[in-house]
CSV table of C-alpha atoms and ligand atoms in Angstrom, one decimal:
chain,number,residue,atom,x,y,z
U,907,MET,CA,191.0,-32.7,216.7
U,908,VAL,CA,191.2,-29.8,214.2
U,909,ARG,CA,193.9,-27.2,214.6
U,910,ARG,CA,193.0,-23.8,215.8
U,911,PRO,CA,193.3,-21.2,213.1
U,912,PRO,CA,196.2,-18.8,213.1
U,913,SER,CA,195.3,-15.8,215.3
U,914,SER,CA,195.4,-13.4,212.4
U,915,LEU,CA,191.8,-12.4,213.1
U,916,GLN,CA,192.5,-10.8,216.4
U,917,HIS,CA,190.4,-7.7,215.9
U,918,ARG,CA,187.9,-8.1,218.7
U,919,SER,CA,186.5,-5.3,220.5
U,920,GLY,CA,183.4,-3.4,221.6
U,921,SER,CA,179.7,-3.9,221.8
U,922,SER,CA,177.0,-1.7,220.5
U,923,SER,CA,173.8,-0.3,221.8
U,924,ARG,CA,170.7,-0.6,219.6
U,925,TRP,CA,167.6,1.2,219.1
U,926,PHE,CA,164.5,-0.8,219.9
U,927,ALA,CA,161.2,0.2,218.4
U,928,GLY,CA,158.9,1.1,221.3
U,929,PHE,CA,155.2,1.6,221.6
U,930,SER,CA,153.8,4.5,223.4
U,931,PRO,CA,150.3,4.1,224.7
U,932,GLY,CA,150.3,7.6,226.0
U,933,ARG,CA,150.6,9.0,222.5
U,934,ALA,CA,148.6,6.3,220.7
U,935,PRO,CA,145.8,7.5,218.5
U,936,ALA,CA,142.3,6.5,219.7
U,937,GLY,CA,141.7,2.8,218.9
U,938,GLY,CA,145.0,1.6,219.8
U,939,GLY,CA,148.3,3.0,218.8
U,940,VAL,CA,148.9,2.4,215.2
U,941,GLU,CA,148.2,5.0,212.7
U,942,PRO,CA,146.5,3.9,209.5
U,943,SER,CA,148.8,3.5,206.6
U,944,SER,CA,148.3,4.1,203.0
U,945,GLY,CA,150.0,2.8,199.9
U,946,GLY,CA,153.7,2.1,199.9
U,947,THR,CA,156.4,0.8,197.6
U,948,VAL,CA,158.3,-2.3,198.1
U,949,CYS,CA,160.8,-4.0,196.0
U,950,ALA,CA,161.9,-7.4,197.2
U,951,SER,CA,161.5,-11.1,196.9
U,952,GLY,CA,159.3,-13.0,194.5
U,953,LEU,CA,162.1,-13.5,192.1
U,954,PRO,CA,164.6,-16.1,193.1
U,955,GLY,CA,167.6,-14.4,194.6
U,956,SER,CA,166.0,-11.0,194.9
U,957,MET,CA,167.6,-8.6,197.3
U,958,TRP,CA,166.0,-7.2,200.4
U,959,CYS,CA,165.5,-3.5,199.7
U,960,HIS,CA,162.2,-2.5,201.1
U,961,ARG,CA,161.4,1.1,201.4
U,962,LEU,CA,158.2,1.6,203.3
U,963,THR,CA,157.1,5.1,202.6
U,964,HIS,CA,153.7,4.3,204.0
U,965,LEU,CA,155.2,3.4,207.4
U,966,PHE,CA,157.2,6.5,207.4
U,967,SER,CA,154.7,8.8,209.0
U,968,SER,CA,154.1,6.4,211.8
U,969,THR,CA,157.7,5.9,212.6
U,970,ARG,CA,157.5,9.2,214.4
U,971,CYS,CA,155.6,7.6,217.3
U,972,LEU,CA,158.5,5.1,217.7
U,973,LEU,CA,160.6,8.1,218.7
U,974,ASN,CA,158.2,9.4,221.2
U,975,ARG,CA,159.9,10.5,224.3
U,976,GLY,CA,158.4,10.2,227.7
U,977,SER,CA,157.5,13.8,228.0
U,978,GLY,CA,154.9,13.5,225.2
U,979,HIS,CA,157.0,15.6,222.9
U,980,GLN,CA,157.0,14.2,219.4
U,981,ILE,CA,160.2,14.2,217.4
U,982,SER,CA,159.4,14.8,213.8
U,983,TRP,CA,161.5,13.1,211.1
U,984,GLN,CA,160.4,15.6,208.6
U,985,PRO,CA,162.6,18.7,208.1
U,986,ARG,CA,161.4,21.8,209.9
U,987,TYR,CA,160.9,24.8,207.8
U,988,ARG,CA,160.3,27.0,210.8
U,989,LYS,CA,162.8,29.7,210.1
U,990,SER,CA,163.5,29.0,206.5
U,991,LEU,CA,161.9,32.1,205.1
U,992,LEU,CA,164.0,34.3,207.2
U,993,ALA,CA,167.2,33.1,205.6
U,994,VAL,CA,169.0,33.9,202.5
U,995,SER,CA,166.9,31.6,200.4
U,996,ARG,CA,168.8,31.7,197.2
U,997,TRP,CA,170.4,28.8,195.3
U,998,HIS,CA,174.1,29.2,194.9
U,999,HIS,CA,175.3,27.2,191.9
U,1000,MET,CA,178.7,26.0,191.1
U,1001,ALA,CA,180.6,26.9,188.0
U,1002,PRO,CA,178.9,25.6,184.8
U,1003,ALA,CA,181.2,22.6,184.8
U,1004,SER,CA,179.7,21.3,188.0
U,1005,LEU,CA,176.1,22.3,187.8
U,1006,ASN,CA,175.2,19.2,189.7
U,1007,CYS,CA,176.0,21.0,193.0
U,1008,ALA,CA,173.9,23.8,194.5
U,1009,TRP,CA,173.4,25.0,198.0
U,1010,GLN,CA,171.1,27.3,199.9
U,1011,LEU,CA,171.3,28.6,203.5
U,1012,HIS,CA,168.1,28.6,205.5
U,1013,GLY,CA,167.4,29.8,209.0
U,1014,ASP,CA,168.1,26.5,210.6
U,1015,HIS,CA,169.7,24.3,208.0
U,1016,LEU,CA,171.8,24.1,204.9
U,1017,GLU,CA,170.3,22.6,201.8
U,1018,LEU,CA,172.7,21.0,199.4
U,1019,ARG,CA,172.0,19.3,196.1
U,1020,TYR,CA,174.8,17.1,194.9
U,1021,ALA,CA,175.0,13.9,192.8
U,1022,GLU,CA,171.2,14.0,192.4
U,1023,THR,CA,170.6,13.9,196.1
U,1024,LEU,CA,168.9,16.7,197.9
U,1025,MET,CA,170.2,16.9,201.4
U,1026,ARG,CA,169.4,19.0,204.4
U,1027,PHE,CA,171.9,19.5,207.2
U,1028,ASP,CA,171.2,20.9,210.6
U,1029,TYR,CA,173.8,23.5,211.6
U,1030,VAL,CA,174.6,21.8,214.9
U,1031,TRP,CA,175.1,18.6,213.0
U,1032,LEU,CA,177.5,20.3,210.7
U,1033,ARG,CA,179.5,21.7,213.6
U,1034,ASP,CA,179.4,18.4,215.5
U,1035,HIS,CA,180.7,16.3,212.6
U,1036,CYS,CA,183.7,18.6,211.9
U,1037,ARG,CA,186.6,16.4,210.9
U,1038,SER,CA,189.3,19.0,211.6
U,1039,ALA,CA,192.3,17.9,213.8
U,1040,SER,CA,191.0,19.7,216.9
U,1041,CYS,CA,187.5,18.2,216.6
U,1042,TYR,CA,188.1,14.6,215.4
U,1043,ASN,CA,190.9,12.1,216.0
U,1044,THR,CA,191.4,10.3,212.7
U,1045,LYS,CA,193.7,7.7,214.3
U,1046,THR,CA,191.0,6.4,216.7
U,1047,ASN,CA,188.0,7.6,214.7
U,1048,GLN,CA,186.7,9.3,217.8
U,1049,ARG,CA,185.2,12.7,218.3
U,1050,SER,CA,187.3,15.1,220.4
U,1051,LEU,CA,184.8,17.9,220.2
U,1052,ASP,CA,182.5,18.3,223.2
U,1053,THR,CA,179.1,18.4,221.5
U,1054,ALA,CA,177.6,20.0,224.6
U,1055,SER,CA,179.8,23.1,224.1
U,1056,VAL,CA,178.2,23.8,220.7
U,1057,ASP,CA,175.7,26.7,220.7
U,1058,LEU,CA,172.4,25.1,219.7
U,1059,CYS,CA,171.6,28.3,217.7
U,1060,ILE,CA,174.9,28.2,215.8
U,1061,LYS,CA,175.0,29.2,212.2
U,1062,PRO,CA,178.0,29.4,209.8
U,1063,LYS,CA,179.4,32.9,209.2
U,1064,THR,CA,180.4,32.1,205.7
U,1065,VAL,CA,179.8,29.2,203.3
U,1066,ARG,CA,181.7,28.3,200.2
U,1067,VAL,CA,181.6,25.3,197.9
U,1068,ASP,CA,184.2,24.3,195.3
U,1069,GLU,CA,184.3,21.3,193.0
U,1070,THR,CA,184.7,18.8,195.7
U,1071,THR,CA,184.4,20.5,199.1
U,1072,LEU,CA,182.0,22.4,201.3
U,1073,PHE,CA,183.8,25.0,203.5
U,1074,LEU,CA,182.0,26.5,206.5
U,1075,THR,CA,183.4,29.2,208.7
U,1076,TRP,CA,181.9,29.4,212.1
U,1077,PRO,CA,181.3,32.6,214.2
U,1078,ASP,CA,184.5,31.9,216.3
U,1079,GLY,CA,186.6,31.6,213.1
U,1080,HIS,CA,186.8,27.8,213.2
U,1081,VAL,CA,186.7,26.3,209.7
U,1082,THR,CA,185.0,23.0,208.8
U,1083,ARG,CA,185.6,21.2,205.5
U,1084,TYR,CA,183.4,18.5,204.2
U,1085,GLY,CA,184.0,16.4,201.0
U,1086,LEU,CA,180.8,16.5,199.0
U,1087,GLU,CA,181.0,12.7,198.5
U,1088,TRP,CA,181.4,12.2,202.2
U,1089,LEU,CA,178.2,14.3,202.8
U,1090,VAL,CA,176.2,12.2,200.3
U,1091,LYS,CA,177.3,9.0,202.0
U,1092,ASN,CA,176.7,10.3,205.5
U,1093,SER,CA,173.5,12.3,205.1
U,1094,TYR,CA,170.2,11.1,206.3
U,1095,GLU,CA,168.9,11.3,202.8
U,1096,GLY,CA,171.7,9.2,201.5
U,1097,GLN,CA,171.3,6.6,204.3
U,1098,LYS,CA,167.6,6.1,204.1
U,1099,GLN,CA,168.0,4.9,200.5
U,1100,GLN,CA,170.4,2.2,201.6
U,1101,VAL,CA,170.0,-1.1,203.4
U,1102,MET,CA,172.3,-1.9,206.3
U,1103,HIS,CA,172.4,-5.5,205.4
U,1104,PRO,CA,171.9,-6.8,201.9
U,1105,ARG,CA,170.0,-10.2,202.1
U,1106,ILE,CA,168.5,-12.7,199.9
U,1107,LEU,CA,165.2,-13.7,201.2
U,1108,TRP,CA,164.3,-17.3,200.6
U,1109,ASN,CA,161.7,-20.0,200.6
U,1110,ALA,CA,162.7,-23.7,200.1
U,1111,GLU,CA,162.8,-23.4,196.3
U,1112,ILE,CA,164.9,-20.2,196.2
U,1113,TYR,CA,167.3,-21.6,198.7
U,1114,GLN,CA,167.7,-25.0,196.9
U,1115,GLN,CA,168.0,-23.4,193.5
U,1116,ALA,CA,170.8,-21.1,194.8
U,1117,GLN,CA,172.9,-24.2,195.5
U,1118,VAL,CA,174.7,-22.5,198.2
U,1119,PRO,CA,177.9,-24.5,198.8
U,1120,SER,CA,178.9,-25.8,202.3
U,1121,VAL,CA,182.5,-24.8,203.2
U,1122,ASP,CA,185.0,-27.5,204.1
U,1123,CYS,CA,186.2,-27.4,207.7
U,1124,GLN,CA,189.8,-27.0,206.8
U,1125,ASN,CA,189.2,-24.3,204.3
U,1126,PHE,CA,187.0,-22.5,206.9
U,1127,LEU,CA,189.7,-22.7,209.5
U,1128,GLU,CA,192.8,-22.2,207.5
U,1129,THR,CA,192.0,-19.9,204.6
U,1130,LYS,CA,190.6,-16.4,204.5
U,1131,GLU,CA,188.8,-17.2,201.3
U,1132,GLY,CA,187.0,-20.1,202.9
U,1133,LEU,CA,185.9,-18.0,205.8
U,1134,LYS,CA,184.9,-15.1,203.6
U,1135,GLU,CA,182.8,-17.3,201.4
U,1136,PHE,CA,181.1,-18.8,204.4
U,1137,LEU,CA,180.4,-15.4,206.0
U,1138,GLN,CA,179.1,-14.0,202.7
U,1139,ASN,CA,176.6,-16.8,202.4
U,1140,PHE,CA,175.7,-16.6,206.0
U,1141,LEU,CA,175.0,-12.8,205.7
U,1142,LEU,CA,172.9,-13.3,202.6
U,1143,TYR,CA,170.9,-16.3,203.6
U,1144,GLY,CA,171.0,-16.4,207.4
U,1145,ILE,CA,172.2,-20.0,207.4
U,1146,ALA,CA,175.5,-21.7,206.4
U,1147,PHE,CA,177.0,-25.1,206.8
U,1148,VAL,CA,180.6,-26.3,207.5
U,1149,GLU,CA,181.4,-29.9,206.4
U,1150,ASN,CA,183.9,-32.5,207.6
U,1151,VAL,CA,184.0,-31.2,211.1
U,1152,PRO,CA,185.3,-33.8,213.6
U,1153,PRO,CA,182.2,-34.7,215.6
U,1154,THR,CA,183.2,-33.4,219.0
U,1155,LYS,CA,182.2,-30.5,221.2
U,1156,GLU,CA,185.8,-29.2,221.3
U,1157,ASP,CA,186.0,-29.1,217.5
U,1158,THR,CA,182.7,-27.4,217.2
U,1159,GLU,CA,183.9,-24.8,219.7
U,1160,ILE,CA,187.0,-24.0,217.5
U,1161,LEU,CA,184.7,-23.5,214.5
U,1162,ALA,CA,182.5,-21.1,216.4
U,1163,GLU,CA,185.4,-19.1,217.6
U,1164,ARG,CA,186.6,-18.6,214.1
U,1165,ILE,CA,183.7,-16.2,213.4
U,1166,SER,CA,182.6,-14.7,216.7
U,1167,LEU,CA,182.7,-14.8,220.4
U,1168,ILE,CA,180.8,-17.5,222.2
U,1169,ARG,CA,177.9,-16.1,224.2
U,1170,GLU,CA,177.7,-17.9,227.5
U,1171,THR,CA,174.1,-18.3,228.7
U,1172,ILE,CA,172.1,-20.2,231.4
U,1173,TYR,CA,172.8,-23.2,229.2
U,1174,GLY,CA,176.5,-22.8,229.5
U,1175,ARG,CA,179.2,-21.8,227.1
U,1176,MET,CA,179.2,-24.9,224.8
U,1177,TRP,CA,176.0,-26.8,225.3
U,1178,TYR,CA,175.5,-30.5,224.7
U,1179,PHE,CA,172.2,-32.2,225.1
U,1180,THR,CA,170.2,-35.3,224.6
U,1181,SER,CA,166.5,-36.1,225.5
U,1182,ASP,CA,167.3,-36.6,229.1
U,1183,PHE,CA,164.9,-34.1,230.7
U,1184,SER,CA,167.9,-32.6,232.5
U,1185,ARG,CA,166.6,-29.1,232.0
U,1186,GLY,CA,163.1,-27.6,232.2
U,1187,ASP,CA,162.7,-27.1,228.5
U,1188,THR,CA,161.1,-29.2,225.7
U,1189,ALA,CA,164.4,-29.0,223.8
U,1190,TYR,CA,165.5,-31.7,226.2
U,1191,THR,CA,162.8,-34.2,225.1
U,1192,LYS,CA,162.1,-36.2,222.0
U,1193,LEU,CA,159.1,-34.1,221.1
U,1194,ALA,CA,158.7,-32.1,217.9
U,1195,LEU,CA,159.4,-28.4,218.2
U,1196,ASP,CA,157.6,-26.0,216.0
U,1197,ARG,CA,159.5,-23.2,214.3
U,1198,HIS,CA,160.8,-20.6,216.7
U,1199,THR,CA,163.7,-18.3,217.4
U,1200,ASP,CA,165.7,-19.0,220.6
U,1201,THR,CA,166.3,-16.9,223.7
U,1202,THR,CA,163.4,-14.5,223.0
U,1203,TYR,CA,163.3,-14.1,226.8
U,1204,PHE,CA,166.6,-12.2,226.7
U,1205,GLN,CA,166.5,-8.5,226.3
U,1206,GLU,CA,168.8,-9.1,223.4
U,1207,PRO,CA,168.2,-12.5,221.9
U,1208,CYS,CA,171.3,-14.4,221.0
U,1209,GLY,CA,172.6,-13.5,217.5
U,1210,ILE,CA,173.7,-16.9,216.2
U,1211,GLN,CA,173.1,-20.5,217.1
U,1212,VAL,CA,175.5,-23.3,216.1
U,1213,PHE,CA,174.2,-26.8,215.9
U,1214,HIS,CA,176.3,-29.9,215.5
U,1215,CYS,CA,174.6,-33.3,215.7
U,1216,LEU,CA,177.2,-35.7,217.2
U,1217,LYS,CA,175.1,-38.8,217.2
U,1218,HIS,CA,171.7,-40.1,216.3
U,1219,GLU,CA,170.8,-43.8,216.4
U,1220,GLY,CA,167.1,-43.7,215.6
U,1221,THR,CA,164.5,-42.1,213.3
U,1222,GLY,CA,163.1,-38.6,212.7
U,1223,GLY,CA,164.8,-35.6,214.3
U,1224,ARG,CA,165.1,-33.6,211.1
U,1225,THR,CA,165.8,-29.9,211.5
U,1226,LEU,CA,163.3,-27.3,210.1
U,1227,LEU,CA,164.5,-23.9,208.9
U,1228,VAL,CA,162.3,-21.0,207.8
U,1229,ASP,CA,163.4,-17.6,206.7
U,1230,GLY,CA,161.4,-15.3,209.1
U,1231,PHE,CA,162.2,-12.2,207.0
U,1232,TYR,CA,160.8,-13.8,203.8
U,1233,ALA,CA,157.5,-14.5,205.7
U,1234,ALA,CA,157.5,-11.0,207.2
U,1235,GLU,CA,157.9,-9.6,203.7
U,1236,GLN,CA,154.9,-11.6,202.6
U,1237,VAL,CA,152.9,-10.0,205.5
U,1238,LEU,CA,154.1,-6.6,204.5
U,1239,GLN,CA,152.9,-7.1,200.9
U,1240,ARG,CA,149.6,-8.6,201.9
U,1241,ALA,CA,148.7,-6.7,205.0
U,1242,PRO,CA,151.0,-3.7,205.6
U,1243,GLU,CA,149.0,-2.5,208.6
U,1244,GLU,CA,149.5,-5.9,210.3
U,1245,PHE,CA,153.2,-5.8,209.6
U,1246,GLU,CA,153.3,-2.4,211.2
U,1247,LEU,CA,151.4,-3.7,214.3
U,1248,LEU,CA,153.9,-6.5,214.7
U,1249,THR,CA,156.7,-3.9,214.7
U,1250,LYS,CA,155.0,-1.9,217.4
U,1251,VAL,CA,153.4,-4.1,220.0
U,1252,PRO,CA,155.9,-5.0,222.7
U,1253,LEU,CA,155.6,-8.5,224.2
U,1254,LYS,CA,157.3,-10.3,227.0
U,1255,HIS,CA,158.9,-13.6,226.7
U,1256,GLU,CA,159.8,-15.7,229.7
U,1257,TYR,CA,161.8,-18.6,230.7
U,1258,ILE,CA,161.1,-20.1,234.1
U,1259,GLU,CA,163.0,-23.2,235.2
U,1260,ASN,CA,163.2,-24.9,238.5
U,1261,VAL,CA,164.9,-28.2,238.3
U,1262,VAL,CA,167.7,-29.6,240.5
U,1263,GLY,CA,170.6,-27.2,240.3
U,1264,CYS,CA,169.0,-24.9,237.7
U,1265,HIS,CA,166.8,-22.0,238.9
U,1266,ASN,CA,166.3,-19.4,236.2
U,1267,HIS,CA,163.8,-16.7,235.5
U,1268,MET,CA,164.5,-14.7,232.4
U,1269,ILE,CA,162.3,-12.0,230.8
U,1270,GLY,CA,162.8,-10.2,227.5
U,1271,VAL,CA,160.6,-7.6,226.0
U,1272,GLY,CA,160.2,-6.5,222.4
U,1273,PRO,CA,158.0,-6.6,219.4
U,1274,VAL,CA,157.9,-9.6,217.0
U,1275,LEU,CA,159.4,-7.5,214.2
U,1276,ASN,CA,162.1,-5.0,214.8
U,1277,ILE,CA,162.9,-2.4,212.2
U,1278,TYR,CA,165.3,0.4,211.8
U,1279,PRO,CA,163.2,3.5,212.1
U,1280,TRP,CA,165.0,5.6,209.4
U,1281,ASN,CA,164.6,3.1,206.5
U,1282,ASN,CA,162.2,0.5,207.9
U,1283,GLU,CA,164.6,-2.3,207.3
U,1284,LEU,CA,163.8,-5.4,209.4
U,1285,TYR,CA,166.7,-6.6,211.5
U,1286,LEU,CA,165.3,-8.9,214.2
U,1287,ILE,CA,162.3,-11.3,214.5
U,1288,ARG,CA,161.4,-12.5,217.9
U,1289,TYR,CA,159.1,-15.4,217.5
U,1290,ASN,CA,158.6,-18.2,220.0
U,1291,ASN,CA,155.1,-19.2,220.8
U,1292,TYR,CA,156.3,-21.6,223.6
U,1293,ASP,CA,158.1,-18.9,225.4
U,1294,ARG,CA,155.8,-16.0,224.9
U,1295,ALA,CA,154.7,-14.7,228.3
U,1296,VAL,CA,151.4,-13.3,229.5
U,1297,ILE,CA,150.4,-10.3,227.3
U,1298,ASN,CA,149.9,-7.4,229.7
U,1299,THR,CA,151.6,-4.7,227.8
U,1300,VAL,CA,148.7,-3.6,225.5
U,1301,PRO,CA,145.0,-2.9,225.9
U,1302,TYR,CA,142.4,-5.5,224.8
U,1303,ASP,CA,141.5,-4.1,221.4
U,1304,VAL,CA,145.1,-3.9,220.4
U,1305,VAL,CA,145.6,-7.4,221.7
U,1306,HIS,CA,142.9,-8.6,219.3
U,1307,ARG,CA,144.4,-6.9,216.3
U,1308,TRP,CA,147.8,-8.2,217.3
U,1309,TYR,CA,146.4,-11.8,217.4
U,1310,ALA,CA,145.1,-11.3,213.9
U,1311,ALA,CA,148.5,-10.0,212.7
U,1312,HIS,CA,150.3,-12.8,214.5
U,1313,ARG,CA,148.0,-15.3,212.7
U,1314,THR,CA,148.9,-13.8,209.3
U,1315,LEU,CA,152.6,-14.1,210.1
U,1316,THR,CA,152.2,-17.6,211.4
U,1317,THR,CA,150.3,-18.6,208.3
U,1318,GLU,CA,153.2,-17.4,206.2
U,1319,LEU,CA,155.8,-19.1,208.4
U,1320,ARG,CA,153.9,-22.4,208.2
U,1321,ARG,CA,153.5,-22.5,204.4
U,1322,PRO,CA,155.1,-25.8,203.4
U,1323,GLU,CA,156.9,-24.1,200.5
U,1324,ASN,CA,158.7,-21.9,203.0
U,1325,GLU,CA,160.1,-24.9,205.0
U,1326,LEU,CA,163.6,-26.1,204.5
U,1327,TRP,CA,164.1,-29.5,206.1
U,1328,VAL,CA,167.6,-30.9,206.7
U,1329,LYS,CA,168.9,-33.9,208.6
U,1330,LEU,CA,171.9,-32.8,210.7
U,1331,LYS,CA,174.6,-35.5,210.6
U,1332,PRO,CA,177.9,-35.8,212.5
U,1333,GLY,CA,180.5,-33.7,210.7
U,1334,LYS,CA,178.1,-31.1,209.4
U,1335,ALA,CA,177.8,-28.0,211.5
U,1336,LEU,CA,175.0,-25.6,211.0
U,1337,PHE,CA,175.1,-21.8,211.8
U,1338,VAL,CA,171.7,-20.1,212.1
U,1339,ASP,CA,171.1,-16.4,212.3
U,1340,ASN,CA,168.8,-16.4,215.3
U,1341,TRP,CA,167.6,-12.8,214.5
U,1342,ARG,CA,166.2,-13.9,211.2
U,1343,ILE,CA,165.8,-17.7,210.7
U,1344,LEU,CA,163.4,-19.8,212.7
U,1345,HIS,CA,164.3,-23.4,213.5
U,1346,GLY,CA,162.4,-26.4,214.7
U,1347,ARG,CA,162.7,-30.1,214.8
U,1348,GLU,CA,160.8,-33.2,214.0
U,1349,SER,CA,160.1,-35.6,216.9
U,1350,PHE,CA,162.6,-38.5,217.0
U,1351,THR,CA,163.3,-41.9,218.4
U,1352,GLY,CA,166.5,-43.3,219.8
U,1353,TYR,CA,169.6,-41.7,221.1
U,1354,ARG,CA,170.4,-38.3,219.7
U,1355,GLN,CA,173.2,-36.0,220.9
U,1356,LEU,CA,173.4,-32.4,219.8
U,1357,CYS,CA,176.0,-29.9,220.7
U,1358,GLY,CA,176.5,-26.2,219.9
U,1359,CYS,CA,176.6,-22.8,221.3
U,1360,TYR,CA,175.3,-19.2,220.9
U,1361,LEU,CA,177.4,-16.5,219.4
U,1362,THR,CA,177.3,-12.8,219.6
U,1363,ARG,CA,176.2,-11.0,216.5
U,1364,ASP,CA,178.3,-7.9,216.7
U,1365,ASP,CA,181.4,-10.0,216.7
U,1366,MET,CA,180.4,-12.0,213.7
U,1367,LEU,CA,179.7,-8.7,211.9
U,1368,ASN,CA,183.1,-7.5,213.1
U,1369,THR,CA,184.8,-10.5,211.5
U,1370,ALA,CA,182.8,-10.0,208.3
U,1371,ARG,CA,183.8,-6.3,208.0
U,1372,PHE,CA,187.4,-7.2,208.7
U,1373,LEU,CA,187.2,-9.4,205.6
U,1374,GLY,CA,185.8,-6.6,203.5
U,1375,LEU,CA,182.2,-7.7,203.5
U,1376,GLN,CA,179.3,-5.2,203.8
U,1377,ALA,CA,177.9,-6.0,207.2
G,1255,LIG,C1,169.9,-24.8,222.6
G,1255,LIG,N1,169.6,-25.2,224.0
G,1255,LIG,C2,169.3,-26.7,224.0
G,1255,LIG,C3,170.8,-25.0,224.8
G,1255,LIG,C4,168.6,-24.4,224.6
G,1255,LIG,C5,167.3,-24.5,224.1
G,1255,LIG,C6,166.5,-23.3,224.6
G,1255,LIG,C7,165.1,-23.5,224.3
G,1255,LIG,C8,164.3,-22.4,224.6
G,1255,LIG,N2,162.9,-22.8,224.6
G,1255,LIG,C9,164.5,-21.3,223.6
G,1255,LIG,O1,163.8,-21.3,222.6
G,1255,LIG,O2,165.2,-20.4,223.9
G,1256,LIG,O1,166.8,-30.6,218.8
G,1256,LIG,C1,166.9,-29.8,218.0
G,1256,LIG,O2,167.2,-30.1,216.8
G,1256,LIG,C2,166.8,-28.3,218.2
G,1256,LIG,C3,166.1,-28.0,219.5
G,1256,LIG,C4,166.1,-26.5,219.7
G,1256,LIG,O3,165.2,-25.9,219.2
G,1256,LIG,C5,167.2,-25.9,220.4
G,1256,LIG,O4,168.0,-26.5,220.9
G,1256,LIG,O5,167.2,-24.6,220.4
G,1257,LIG,FE1,165.5,-23.7,219.7
């Protein structure tokens, strides 16, 4: 039995809400809800080891309908120029030494040019983000200001900018200071040029040529470096291996707890299975399983899946891994309007089980591809053809276009060059990012025992950030 690591990584807390791309039939343009797209720039993949940095300008216009609120009111992501002409529309430049900074007050926003970034700030935003001692607690990083008490028509009384700082004085005399660097980092314009998660998208060749090392179990458990290297690889590729793990369920649990919290589900906390038909799911047979992500029937699919094969006396049973984001990227390049449809059409997935002692009915809803609306970065793929439920969330013509888009994605996912096949052996634990990487298995003969668990994603990211990784 391996030793539990020292508890130096006790930094657990919290959970986060996330923004699900929705589809709004009420506001859908005639013909089914997806606006036509034009052009677009993308820079990713193709080259081995290329970073995921797609900027979908062509999707931008249509992200507006993702933000549609029930009332039928559309929120525009474009800046409003409504009152701008009423304002003192005059550029104020800094002293010649810092000509790279200029600002202008408009009726409803402040325009600031700094470090080659043109930014626009809403006045309520500027008041709301005030970092003064009475508005923000720097010890807890929490806002003390009651946002609801800010006048929605607020405007600064005076504005001043020096070499490093923007000073705003509000009508009640309160002064807000912002570092110019902070504003660049925290502005919408600054954010949308960045990716939340740098990744290396792969097909089999890219992954193999990268020669990503497996980390040794002892290193993983006992050194910060071992853990950090593992997590860095996991974040970049979506899969990572730990070697020399004692082949028991208990030891696998200790590994899992090193990076995250175990997510207990209807399958238990640590699961352990053979082909004994003990549950109502094909995983519990010897049949082949096509590529899929797990727990698509949860509103939030499990973030990570850990697999450790404890025993196999027989043939077959290899594990298939496919980078879903690489395949999605191919769809984006070849058929951007299909990519877009896959981000918009919500689907139900369902798990119905009625075997002795296990009665479960789970339903999860969401599109196949989930993207952040402000930069169109993909963050979750929900793909499981076995568990996809009846489609009753979209009209027939959209359904047909969705089937075509799904076919395009499936074709990419099934290209043999995108398939990474590995044989899991006792001692080698595999961590899979279940929001990105699809897994499957070859049929097998003989006795095969697999153990593992699901992990929460937030807590893995928490560990990664604690170690100084961008996550
Ligand atoms: C991993 N474990 C054997 C416990 C569960 C398998 C769940 C399988 C299910 N069809 C899904 O894809 O979510
Ligand atoms: O048996 C396997 O290798 C994997 C089965 C599977 O897809 C799962 O357990 O989620
Ligand atoms: Fe699975």
